[in-house]
Amino acid sequence: MTSPLANPPPQFPLAVDALLESAIERHQAWEFDKAQALYQEILITEPGHADANHNLGVLLAVQMLKPAQALPHFEAALNADPGRTQFWFSYVDGLIRDGQHALAAQVLPIAQAQGLSLAMFNSLAERVLVPGSEPDRVAVPVREPSLQEKNALVALFNQGDYVKGEAAARSMIELSPQSGFAWKALGTMLQPQSRKDEALEAKKRAAELLPDDAEALCNLGRAHFELGQTPEAIVALRAAVTVKPDYAEALNNLGLAYNANGDIHLANACFEQALHHKPDFAEAWNNLSGIFNAHGEIDKALHALRKAVDSKPDYRIAFDNLLFVLNYDPDKNAEQIYEAYQEYENKFGEPYRQEWVGHSNSAASGRRIKVGYVSPDFRSHACTFFMEPLLAHQDRSRFDIYVYAELTQEDPVTARYKGYVEHWIPTRGMSDAALAQRIRADGIDILVDLAGHTSGNRLGVFARKPAPVSLSWMGYGYTTGLRAIDYYLTDNASVPAGSEHLFSEEPWRLKDSPYAVYRPGPNMGDVSPLPALQRGYITLG
């Protein structure tokens, strides 16, 4: 990116230069949305501002992967100052990124005539189709990153440092824009940051450059799947399996896509094929259990889940599912089922006791109590009929409400939830340790789990005891098994006297009301008379 002139001419107000300095700072700090807003603010005042147009173009083309939107800004920069060789370089680079290779090849000699250095020319020429001795244009050899560069990126991914990994991948793309590995790495770094649309675009580019790379095709399929684009996911994943028939991960992902598409038998076949090639594939065992459970084959589901947790002892999601399915086992009594919850505590609770430290929450009388709610279901979900009335009627004079929302997508119900609380914290992509630290920093007094062992839960956060008081309520229907959680909010009907030994938490019974109150949806209509009173029999559904 280019910096402002040291001595701006009078037509560039000082305020514009201050905005540009600030925009560049945000740009260099990878705060892209803020940088874009500042560049655009400059262009409202000075539409022909060369540096603002150029830098915004770089931001759009390189960092935000939107080269088509960048090109008009590069052209505006060149119109303002055609003598700047960096502007020519960025313009040709943008054309290449947008797939306009023929136009890039035409502009490149013009850019060289305007002073483009030999090194700049060569770096661009490697990426375009240039005239050769053959009748058609031929591709110039691509610079491939070194093994050392690739290993460094892999190390960042393994360390979970996706932000640095993203920066390194983008730098690699700058040097080697035709490297499928670099684009594949970028997509892999963006996915765990929940930047799924950007990850998809990077993975598409990787698959274009590596059409016979099963991993690139599998990554693309998974990216489509996580965005709910199931047909596209199936196409990419079938291509991956065609390239490499024993690719167990692609088979597993294809099974998930088939299952989401309602093709249960095909899904089952994919999971079994994955396990044929990799018998200790914990994720495939976990997914296979879902098919068994959906068909009421509890024994087979439990067997598959035990295989999953035996193959991968730290696989908490599979253990969550094991506990969930155990609740429906007709051959086990309550004490036997609770033994599995105690096993969960030993594996996923007890190890974090060393992270328990005292809390410094203020004891000042009269201050509002900070209550934090943790859930993946602040959206259109069955829990909304119970959670929304509570949040809508919180006494804000006494309670300061925080919501920690583990959402993959928001919807109109999410927007309603946001109106009920003062502090809305998205948690998708945050590690358990990072979220626990955030909750502690927020000074939460009472932390409420609303998910139990259901999908998207953050029980790993509760195991670290980030708040002095915690409780579980409503989202699961039974104990969490974690001794780090103090209370289980319930009533006498749900937890009768004498069943306390089946809970890791202390049952906290509401005496004068049920533990959860249902509020019908606004368009459900009035409750009609009970049909059984007229018919004389009960209809089961």
Coordinates of C-alpha atoms in Angstrom, one line a residue:
M1 CA 0.0 0.0 0.0
T2 CA 1.1 3.6 -0.5
S3 CA 1.6 6.3 2.1
P4 CA 0.4 9.9 1.9
L5 CA 2.7 12.6 0.7
A6 CA 5.0 14.2 3.3
N7 CA 3.9 17.7 2.2
P8 CA 0.4 17.5 0.8
P9 CA -0.6 20.2 -1.8
P10 CA -3.3 22.6 -0.6
Q11 CA -6.1 20.7 -2.4
F12 CA -5.6 17.8 0.0
P13 CA -7.0 19.0 3.3
L14 CA -5.2 18.0 6.4
A15 CA -8.2 16.1 7.6
V16 CA -8.0 13.8 4.6
D17 CA -4.4 13.0 5.3
A18 CA -5.2 12.2 8.9
L19 CA -7.9 9.9 7.7
L20 CA -5.4 8.2 5.3
E21 CA -2.9 7.7 8.0
S22 CA -5.5 6.1 10.2
A23 CA -6.8 3.9 7.3
I24 CA -3.2 2.7 6.7
E25 CA -2.8 1.9 10.4
R26 CA -6.0 -0.1 10.4
H27 CA -5.0 -1.8 7.1
Q28 CA -1.6 -2.8 8.5
A29 CA -3.3 -4.1 11.7
W30 CA -5.5 -6.4 9.6
E31 CA -8.6 -4.5 10.7
F32 CA -10.0 -4.6 7.2
D33 CA -13.6 -3.4 7.8
K34 CA -12.4 -0.3 9.6
A35 CA -9.7 0.4 7.0
Q36 CA -12.3 0.1 4.2
A37 CA -14.7 2.5 5.9
L38 CA -11.9 5.1 6.3
Y39 CA -10.7 4.8 2.7
Q40 CA -14.3 5.2 1.5
E41 CA -14.8 8.2 3.8
I42 CA -11.8 9.9 2.1
L43 CA -13.2 9.2 -1.4
I44 CA -16.5 10.9 -0.5
T45 CA -14.4 14.1 0.0
E46 CA -11.8 13.5 -2.7
P47 CA -13.2 10.9 -5.2
G48 CA -9.9 11.1 -7.2
H49 CA -7.6 10.7 -4.3
A50 CA -4.8 8.5 -5.8
D51 CA -3.5 6.8 -2.6
A52 CA -6.9 6.2 -1.1
N53 CA -8.1 4.6 -4.3
H54 CA -5.0 2.5 -4.7
N55 CA -4.9 1.3 -1.1
L56 CA -8.6 0.5 -1.1
G57 CA -8.0 -1.5 -4.3
V58 CA -5.2 -3.5 -2.6
L59 CA -7.5 -4.1 0.4
L60 CA -10.3 -5.4 -1.8
A61 CA -8.2 -7.4 -4.2
V62 CA -5.6 -9.0 -1.8
Q63 CA -7.0 -9.1 1.7
M64 CA -10.8 -9.4 0.9
L65 CA -10.5 -11.5 -2.3
K66 CA -12.8 -9.1 -4.3
P67 CA -10.6 -8.2 -7.3
A68 CA -13.6 -7.2 -9.5
Q69 CA -14.5 -4.5 -7.0
A70 CA -10.9 -3.4 -6.8
L71 CA -10.3 -2.7 -10.5
P72 CA -12.2 0.7 -10.7
H73 CA -10.2 2.0 -7.8
F74 CA -6.9 1.0 -9.5
E75 CA -8.1 2.7 -12.6
A76 CA -9.0 5.9 -10.7
A77 CA -5.6 5.9 -9.0
L78 CA -3.9 5.6 -12.5
N79 CA -6.0 8.4 -13.9
A80 CA -4.9 10.6 -11.0
D81 CA -1.2 9.7 -11.2
P82 CA -0.2 7.5 -14.2
G83 CA 3.5 7.9 -13.3
R84 CA 3.3 5.7 -10.2
T85 CA 4.7 2.3 -11.1
Q86 CA 3.2 0.7 -8.0
F87 CA -0.3 1.6 -9.3
W88 CA 0.5 -0.1 -12.6
F89 CA 1.7 -3.2 -10.8
S90 CA -1.4 -3.4 -8.6
Y91 CA -3.7 -2.9 -11.6
V92 CA -2.2 -5.7 -13.6
D93 CA -2.2 -7.9 -10.4
G94 CA -5.9 -7.1 -10.0
L95 CA -6.7 -8.1 -13.6
I96 CA -4.9 -11.4 -13.0
R97 CA -6.8 -12.0 -9.8
D98 CA -10.0 -11.4 -11.6
G99 CA -9.2 -13.9 -14.3
Q100 CA -8.7 -11.3 -17.0
H101 CA -5.4 -12.7 -18.2
A102 CA -5.8 -11.5 -21.8
L103 CA -6.3 -7.9 -20.7
A104 CA -3.5 -8.2 -18.2
A105 CA -1.1 -9.4 -21.0
Q106 CA -2.0 -6.4 -23.0
V107 CA -1.5 -3.9 -20.2
L108 CA 1.7 -5.4 -18.9
P109 CA 3.9 -3.9 -21.7
I110 CA 2.3 -0.5 -21.2
A111 CA 3.1 -0.8 -17.5
Q112 CA 6.7 -1.6 -18.3
A113 CA 6.9 1.4 -20.6
Q114 CA 5.7 3.5 -17.6
G115 CA 8.7 2.4 -15.6
L116 CA 7.7 -0.9 -14.1
S117 CA 10.9 -2.6 -12.9
L118 CA 12.2 -5.8 -14.4
A119 CA 11.5 -7.7 -11.1
M120 CA 7.9 -6.4 -11.0
F121 CA 7.4 -7.3 -14.7
N122 CA 8.8 -10.8 -14.3
S123 CA 6.7 -11.5 -11.2
L124 CA 3.5 -10.5 -13.1
A125 CA 4.6 -12.3 -16.3
E126 CA 4.9 -15.6 -14.5
R127 CA 1.1 -15.4 -13.7
V128 CA -0.3 -14.4 -17.1
L129 CA -0.6 -16.3 -20.4
V130 CA 2.1 -14.5 -22.5
P131 CA 2.6 -14.8 -26.3
G132 CA 5.0 -17.6 -27.2
S133 CA 6.2 -19.5 -30.2
E134 CA 3.1 -21.8 -30.3
P135 CA -0.1 -20.7 -32.0
D136 CA -1.9 -20.5 -28.7
R137 CA -0.7 -18.8 -25.5
V138 CA 1.3 -21.0 -23.1
A139 CA 1.6 -20.8 -19.3
V140 CA 4.8 -19.5 -17.8
P141 CA 6.2 -21.8 -15.1
V142 CA 4.7 -21.1 -11.6
R143 CA 6.9 -20.3 -8.6
E144 CA 6.0 -22.9 -6.0
P145 CA 6.7 -22.2 -2.3
S146 CA 9.6 -24.0 -0.7
L147 CA 9.3 -27.0 1.6
Q148 CA 10.4 -24.8 4.4
E149 CA 7.7 -22.2 3.7
K150 CA 5.1 -24.9 3.5
N151 CA 6.2 -26.5 6.8
A152 CA 6.0 -23.2 8.5
L153 CA 2.4 -22.7 7.5
V154 CA 1.5 -26.3 8.6
A155 CA 3.2 -25.6 12.0
L156 CA 1.0 -22.4 12.5
F157 CA -2.1 -24.5 11.7
N158 CA -1.1 -27.2 14.2
Q159 CA -0.5 -24.6 16.8
G160 CA -4.0 -23.2 16.3
D161 CA -2.5 -19.7 15.4
Y162 CA -4.9 -19.1 12.5
V163 CA -4.5 -15.3 12.4
K164 CA -0.7 -15.6 11.8
G165 CA -1.4 -18.5 9.5
E166 CA -3.8 -16.4 7.4
A167 CA -1.2 -13.6 7.2
A168 CA 1.5 -16.0 6.1
A169 CA -0.7 -17.7 3.6
R170 CA -1.6 -14.3 2.1
S171 CA 2.0 -13.4 1.9
M172 CA 2.7 -16.7 0.1
I173 CA 0.0 -15.9 -2.4
E174 CA 1.6 -12.5 -3.0
L175 CA 4.8 -14.3 -4.1
S176 CA 3.2 -17.4 -5.6
P177 CA -0.4 -16.5 -6.7
Q178 CA -0.7 -19.7 -8.8
S179 CA 0.3 -22.0 -6.0
G180 CA -2.6 -24.3 -5.1
F181 CA -1.0 -25.1 -1.8
A182 CA -1.0 -21.4 -0.8
W183 CA -4.7 -21.0 -1.6
K184 CA -5.5 -24.3 0.1
A185 CA -3.6 -23.1 3.2
L186 CA -5.5 -19.8 3.2
G187 CA -8.8 -21.5 3.1
T188 CA -7.7 -23.8 6.0
M189 CA -6.7 -20.8 8.1
L190 CA -10.0 -18.9 7.4
Q191 CA -12.4 -21.8 8.2
P192 CA -11.7 -22.1 11.9
Q193 CA -12.1 -18.3 12.2
S194 CA -15.7 -18.8 11.0
R195 CA -15.0 -16.7 7.9
K196 CA -16.8 -19.4 5.8
D197 CA -17.5 -17.3 2.7
E198 CA -13.9 -16.2 2.4
A199 CA -12.7 -19.7 3.1
L200 CA -15.0 -21.1 0.3
E201 CA -13.6 -18.7 -2.3
A202 CA -10.0 -19.6 -1.3
K203 CA -10.8 -23.3 -1.5
K204 CA -12.5 -22.9 -4.9
R205 CA -9.3 -21.3 -6.2
A206 CA -7.2 -24.1 -4.7
A207 CA -9.4 -26.7 -6.4
E208 CA -9.1 -24.9 -9.7
L209 CA -5.3 -24.9 -9.5
L210 CA -5.2 -28.5 -8.1
P211 CA -8.0 -30.4 -10.0
D212 CA -6.5 -33.8 -9.1
D213 CA -5.7 -33.0 -5.5
A214 CA -8.1 -35.1 -3.4
E215 CA -7.5 -33.0 -0.3
A216 CA -8.3 -29.7 -2.1
L217 CA -11.5 -31.2 -3.4
C218 CA -12.4 -32.6 0.1
N219 CA -11.7 -29.1 1.6
L220 CA -14.0 -27.5 -0.9
G221 CA -16.7 -30.0 -0.3
R222 CA -16.5 -29.4 3.5
A223 CA -16.7 -25.6 2.9
H224 CA -19.8 -26.0 0.8
F225 CA -21.3 -28.3 3.4
E226 CA -20.7 -25.9 6.3
L227 CA -22.5 -23.2 4.3
G228 CA -25.5 -25.4 3.8
Q229 CA -24.7 -25.9 0.1
T230 CA -25.3 -29.6 0.2
P231 CA -25.6 -30.4 -3.6
E232 CA -22.3 -28.6 -4.3
A233 CA -20.7 -30.4 -1.4
I234 CA -21.7 -33.7 -2.8
V235 CA -20.2 -32.9 -6.2
A236 CA -16.9 -31.9 -4.8
L237 CA -16.7 -34.8 -2.3
R238 CA -17.6 -37.4 -4.9
A239 CA -14.8 -35.9 -7.1
A240 CA -12.4 -36.3 -4.1
V241 CA -13.3 -39.9 -3.7
T242 CA -13.0 -40.5 -7.4
V243 CA -9.4 -39.2 -7.3
K244 CA -8.7 -41.2 -4.1
P245 CA -11.2 -44.0 -3.4
D246 CA -9.7 -44.9 0.0
Y247 CA -9.7 -41.3 1.3
A248 CA -11.5 -41.9 4.5
E249 CA -12.0 -38.2 5.5
A250 CA -13.7 -37.4 2.1
L251 CA -15.9 -40.5 2.5
N252 CA -16.9 -39.3 6.0
N253 CA -17.7 -35.8 4.8
L254 CA -19.6 -37.3 1.8
G255 CA -21.7 -39.3 4.3
L256 CA -22.5 -36.2 6.3
A257 CA -23.6 -34.5 3.0
Y258 CA -25.8 -37.4 2.0
N259 CA -27.3 -37.6 5.5
A260 CA -28.2 -33.9 5.3
N261 CA -29.7 -34.5 1.9
G262 CA -31.9 -37.3 3.3
D263 CA -30.0 -40.1 1.5
I264 CA -29.6 -42.2 4.7
H265 CA -28.6 -45.4 3.0
L266 CA -25.9 -43.7 0.9
A267 CA -24.7 -41.9 4.1
N268 CA -24.5 -45.2 6.0
A269 CA -22.5 -46.8 3.1
C270 CA -20.0 -43.9 3.1
F271 CA -19.4 -44.1 6.9
E272 CA -18.9 -47.8 6.7
Q273 CA -16.5 -47.4 3.8
A274 CA -14.5 -44.8 5.7
L275 CA -14.3 -47.2 8.7
H276 CA -13.2 -50.0 6.3
H277 CA -10.2 -48.0 5.3
K278 CA -9.6 -46.5 8.7
P279 CA -11.1 -48.7 11.5
D280 CA -10.1 -46.2 14.3
F281 CA -11.7 -43.2 12.6
A282 CA -13.5 -41.7 15.6
E283 CA -15.5 -39.1 13.7
A284 CA -16.9 -41.7 11.3
W285 CA -18.0 -43.9 14.3
N286 CA -19.6 -40.8 15.8
N287 CA -21.5 -40.0 12.6
L288 CA -22.5 -43.6 12.1
S289 CA -24.0 -43.6 15.6
G290 CA -26.4 -40.8 14.5
I291 CA -27.9 -43.0 11.9
F292 CA -28.4 -45.9 14.3
N293 CA -29.9 -43.6 16.9
A294 CA -32.3 -42.0 14.4
H295 CA -33.6 -45.5 13.7
G296 CA -34.0 -46.4 17.3
E297 CA -31.1 -48.9 17.3
I298 CA -29.8 -47.8 20.7
D299 CA -27.4 -50.7 21.2
K300 CA -25.7 -50.1 17.9
A301 CA -25.5 -46.4 18.5
L302 CA -23.9 -46.9 21.9
H303 CA -21.5 -49.4 20.4
A304 CA -20.4 -46.9 17.7
L305 CA -20.0 -44.1 20.2
R306 CA -17.9 -46.3 22.5
K307 CA -15.7 -47.1 19.5
A308 CA -15.4 -43.3 18.9
V309 CA -14.3 -42.4 22.4
D310 CA -12.0 -45.4 22.7
S311 CA -10.4 -44.4 19.4
K312 CA -10.0 -40.8 20.5
P313 CA -10.2 -40.4 24.3
D314 CA -10.3 -36.6 24.1
Y315 CA -13.2 -36.6 21.6
R316 CA -15.7 -34.6 23.8
I317 CA -18.4 -34.3 21.2
A318 CA -18.6 -38.1 20.9
F319 CA -18.8 -38.3 24.7
D320 CA -21.6 -35.7 24.7
N321 CA -23.5 -37.9 22.2
L322 CA -22.8 -41.0 24.3
L323 CA -24.4 -39.4 27.3
F324 CA -27.3 -38.2 25.3
V325 CA -28.1 -41.6 23.8
L326 CA -27.6 -43.3 27.2
N327 CA -30.5 -41.4 28.6
Y328 CA -32.8 -43.4 26.3
D329 CA -31.3 -46.9 27.0
P330 CA -34.2 -49.0 28.3
D331 CA -31.9 -51.6 29.8
K332 CA -29.9 -49.3 32.2
N333 CA -31.1 -47.9 35.4
A334 CA -30.5 -44.3 36.6
E335 CA -27.4 -45.3 38.7
Q336 CA -25.8 -47.0 35.7
I337 CA -26.4 -44.1 33.5
Y338 CA -25.0 -41.7 36.0
E339 CA -21.8 -43.7 36.1
A340 CA -21.1 -42.5 32.6
Y341 CA -21.6 -38.9 33.7
Q342 CA -19.0 -39.5 36.4
E343 CA -16.7 -40.8 33.8
Y344 CA -17.2 -37.6 31.8
E345 CA -16.3 -35.6 34.9
N346 CA -13.1 -37.6 35.3
K347 CA -12.1 -37.0 31.7
F348 CA -13.3 -33.5 31.0
G349 CA -13.9 -31.9 34.3
E350 CA -11.3 -32.9 36.9
P351 CA -8.3 -32.1 34.7
Y352 CA -9.3 -28.4 34.7
R353 CA -9.5 -28.0 38.5
Q354 CA -5.9 -26.7 38.4
E355 CA -7.2 -23.7 36.5
W356 CA -9.7 -22.8 39.2
V357 CA -8.6 -19.5 40.8
G358 CA -10.4 -17.1 43.1
H359 CA -12.8 -14.5 41.7
S360 CA -12.4 -10.8 42.4
N361 CA -16.1 -9.8 41.8
S362 CA -17.0 -6.7 43.7
A363 CA -19.0 -7.2 46.9
A364 CA -20.4 -3.7 46.9
S365 CA -24.0 -3.6 47.9
G366 CA -26.6 -2.2 45.5
R367 CA -24.6 -3.0 42.3
R368 CA -26.3 -4.9 39.5
I369 CA -25.6 -8.6 39.4
K370 CA -23.9 -9.7 36.2
V371 CA -25.6 -12.8 34.7
G372 CA -24.2 -14.5 31.7
Y373 CA -26.1 -17.0 29.5
V374 CA -24.2 -19.4 27.3
S375 CA -26.0 -21.2 24.5
P376 CA -25.9 -22.2 20.8
D377 CA -29.6 -21.7 20.5
F378 CA -30.2 -17.9 20.4
R379 CA -32.1 -18.4 17.1
S380 CA -35.2 -20.1 15.8
H381 CA -35.1 -23.2 18.1
A382 CA -37.4 -25.0 20.4
C383 CA -35.6 -23.5 23.4
T384 CA -36.8 -20.1 22.3
F385 CA -40.3 -20.8 23.7
F386 CA -38.7 -20.9 27.1
M387 CA -35.6 -18.7 27.0
E388 CA -37.1 -15.7 25.2
P389 CA -39.8 -14.9 27.9
L390 CA -37.1 -15.0 30.6
L391 CA -34.7 -12.6 28.8
A392 CA -37.6 -10.3 27.8
H393 CA -38.6 -9.8 31.4
Q394 CA -35.2 -9.6 33.2
D395 CA -35.2 -6.8 35.8
R396 CA -32.5 -4.6 34.3
S397 CA -32.4 -2.4 37.4
R398 CA -31.0 -5.4 39.3
F399 CA -29.3 -7.5 36.7
D400 CA -26.7 -6.7 34.0
I401 CA -27.3 -9.3 31.3
Y402 CA -24.5 -10.9 29.1
V403 CA -25.2 -13.3 26.3
Y404 CA -22.4 -15.6 25.0
A405 CA -23.9 -16.8 21.7
E406 CA -22.3 -19.9 20.0
L407 CA -24.0 -19.3 16.7
T408 CA -23.0 -20.4 13.2
Q409 CA -25.8 -18.3 11.6
E410 CA -28.2 -15.6 12.9
D411 CA -31.8 -15.2 12.0
P412 CA -34.7 -12.9 12.9
V413 CA -35.1 -14.5 16.3
T414 CA -31.5 -13.7 17.0
A415 CA -32.3 -10.1 16.3
R416 CA -35.0 -10.2 18.9
Y417 CA -32.7 -11.7 21.5
K418 CA -30.2 -8.9 20.9
G419 CA -32.8 -6.4 21.9
Y420 CA -33.3 -8.0 25.3
V421 CA -29.7 -7.8 26.5
E422 CA -27.0 -5.2 27.0
H423 CA -24.0 -7.3 26.1
W424 CA -24.0 -9.6 23.1
I425 CA -20.8 -11.6 22.7
P426 CA -20.4 -14.0 19.7
T427 CA -18.3 -17.0 20.7
R428 CA -18.0 -19.0 17.5
G429 CA -14.3 -19.8 17.0
M430 CA -13.2 -18.9 20.5
S431 CA -11.4 -21.7 22.4
D432 CA -12.7 -22.8 25.7
A433 CA -9.8 -21.2 27.4
A434 CA -10.2 -17.9 25.6
L435 CA -13.9 -17.8 26.3
A436 CA -13.4 -18.6 30.0
Q437 CA -10.9 -15.8 30.2
R438 CA -13.4 -13.4 28.5
I439 CA -16.1 -14.4 31.0
R440 CA -13.8 -13.8 33.9
A441 CA -12.7 -10.5 32.5
D442 CA -16.4 -9.5 32.2
G443 CA -16.8 -10.1 35.9
I444 CA -19.8 -12.4 35.5
D445 CA -21.3 -13.3 38.9
I446 CA -23.7 -16.0 37.8
L447 CA -23.0 -18.1 34.6
V448 CA -25.9 -20.1 33.2
D449 CA -25.5 -23.1 30.9
L450 CA -28.5 -23.5 28.5
A451 CA -27.3 -26.5 26.4
G452 CA -26.1 -29.3 28.6
H453 CA -24.7 -32.1 26.3
T454 CA -26.5 -30.9 23.2
S455 CA -24.8 -29.8 20.0
G456 CA -22.7 -26.6 20.3
N457 CA -22.4 -26.7 24.1
R458 CA -19.5 -24.9 25.9
L459 CA -19.2 -27.2 28.9
G460 CA -15.4 -27.0 28.5
V461 CA -15.8 -23.4 29.5
F462 CA -17.8 -24.2 32.6
A463 CA -15.2 -26.9 33.6
R464 CA -12.7 -24.0 34.1
K465 CA -15.1 -22.3 36.6
P466 CA -14.8 -18.7 35.2
A467 CA -17.6 -17.3 37.4
P468 CA -18.1 -17.7 41.2
V469 CA -21.6 -19.2 40.7
S470 CA -22.8 -21.4 37.8
L471 CA -25.9 -23.3 37.1
S472 CA -27.4 -25.5 34.3
W473 CA -31.0 -25.0 33.2
M474 CA -33.5 -26.1 30.7
G475 CA -31.6 -27.0 27.5
Y476 CA -30.8 -30.7 28.3
G477 CA -33.1 -32.1 31.0
Y478 CA -30.5 -33.9 33.2
T479 CA -27.2 -33.3 35.0
T480 CA -24.1 -32.2 33.1
G481 CA -21.9 -34.4 35.3
L482 CA -19.5 -31.5 35.9
R483 CA -18.8 -30.7 39.6
A484 CA -17.6 -27.3 38.5
I485 CA -21.3 -26.3 38.0
D486 CA -22.9 -25.5 41.3
Y487 CA -26.6 -25.8 40.7
Y488 CA -29.1 -27.5 38.5
L489 CA -32.2 -25.3 38.2
T490 CA -35.3 -27.6 38.4
D491 CA -38.5 -28.4 40.3
N492 CA -39.9 -31.2 42.4
A493 CA -41.6 -33.0 39.6
S494 CA -38.4 -33.1 37.4
V495 CA -36.1 -34.0 40.3
P496 CA -38.0 -35.7 43.1
A497 CA -36.7 -35.8 46.6
G498 CA -34.2 -38.7 47.0
S499 CA -32.7 -38.4 43.5
E500 CA -30.0 -35.9 44.5
H501 CA -27.2 -38.6 44.3
L502 CA -27.8 -38.7 40.5
F503 CA -26.7 -35.1 40.0
S504 CA -23.2 -33.6 40.1
E505 CA -24.8 -30.3 40.8
E506 CA -27.0 -29.4 43.7
P507 CA -30.6 -29.5 42.6
W508 CA -32.1 -26.0 43.1
R509 CA -35.9 -26.5 43.0
L510 CA -38.4 -23.8 42.3
K511 CA -41.2 -24.4 44.8
D512 CA -44.2 -22.5 43.3
S513 CA -43.7 -22.9 39.6
P514 CA -42.3 -25.4 37.1
Y515 CA -38.6 -24.9 36.3
A516 CA -39.4 -23.7 32.7
V517 CA -42.5 -21.8 31.5
Y518 CA -43.6 -22.3 27.9
R519 CA -44.8 -19.3 25.8
P520 CA -46.4 -20.2 22.5
G521 CA -45.3 -18.6 19.3
P522 CA -47.2 -15.5 18.3
N523 CA -49.0 -17.1 15.3
M524 CA -49.9 -20.5 16.9
G525 CA -53.5 -19.5 17.7
D526 CA -55.6 -20.4 20.8
V527 CA -55.5 -23.8 22.4
S528 CA -58.5 -25.8 21.2
P529 CA -60.6 -28.2 23.3
L530 CA -59.0 -31.6 24.0
P531 CA -60.2 -33.9 21.2
A532 CA -60.2 -36.9 23.5
L533 CA -63.1 -35.4 25.5
Q534 CA -65.3 -35.7 22.4
R535 CA -63.9 -38.9 20.9
G536 CA -63.5 -40.9 24.1
Y537 CA -60.0 -42.0 23.2
I538 CA -56.4 -40.6 23.2
T539 CA -54.5 -40.1 19.9
L540 CA -50.8 -40.7 20.1
G541 CA -48.4 -38.9 17.7

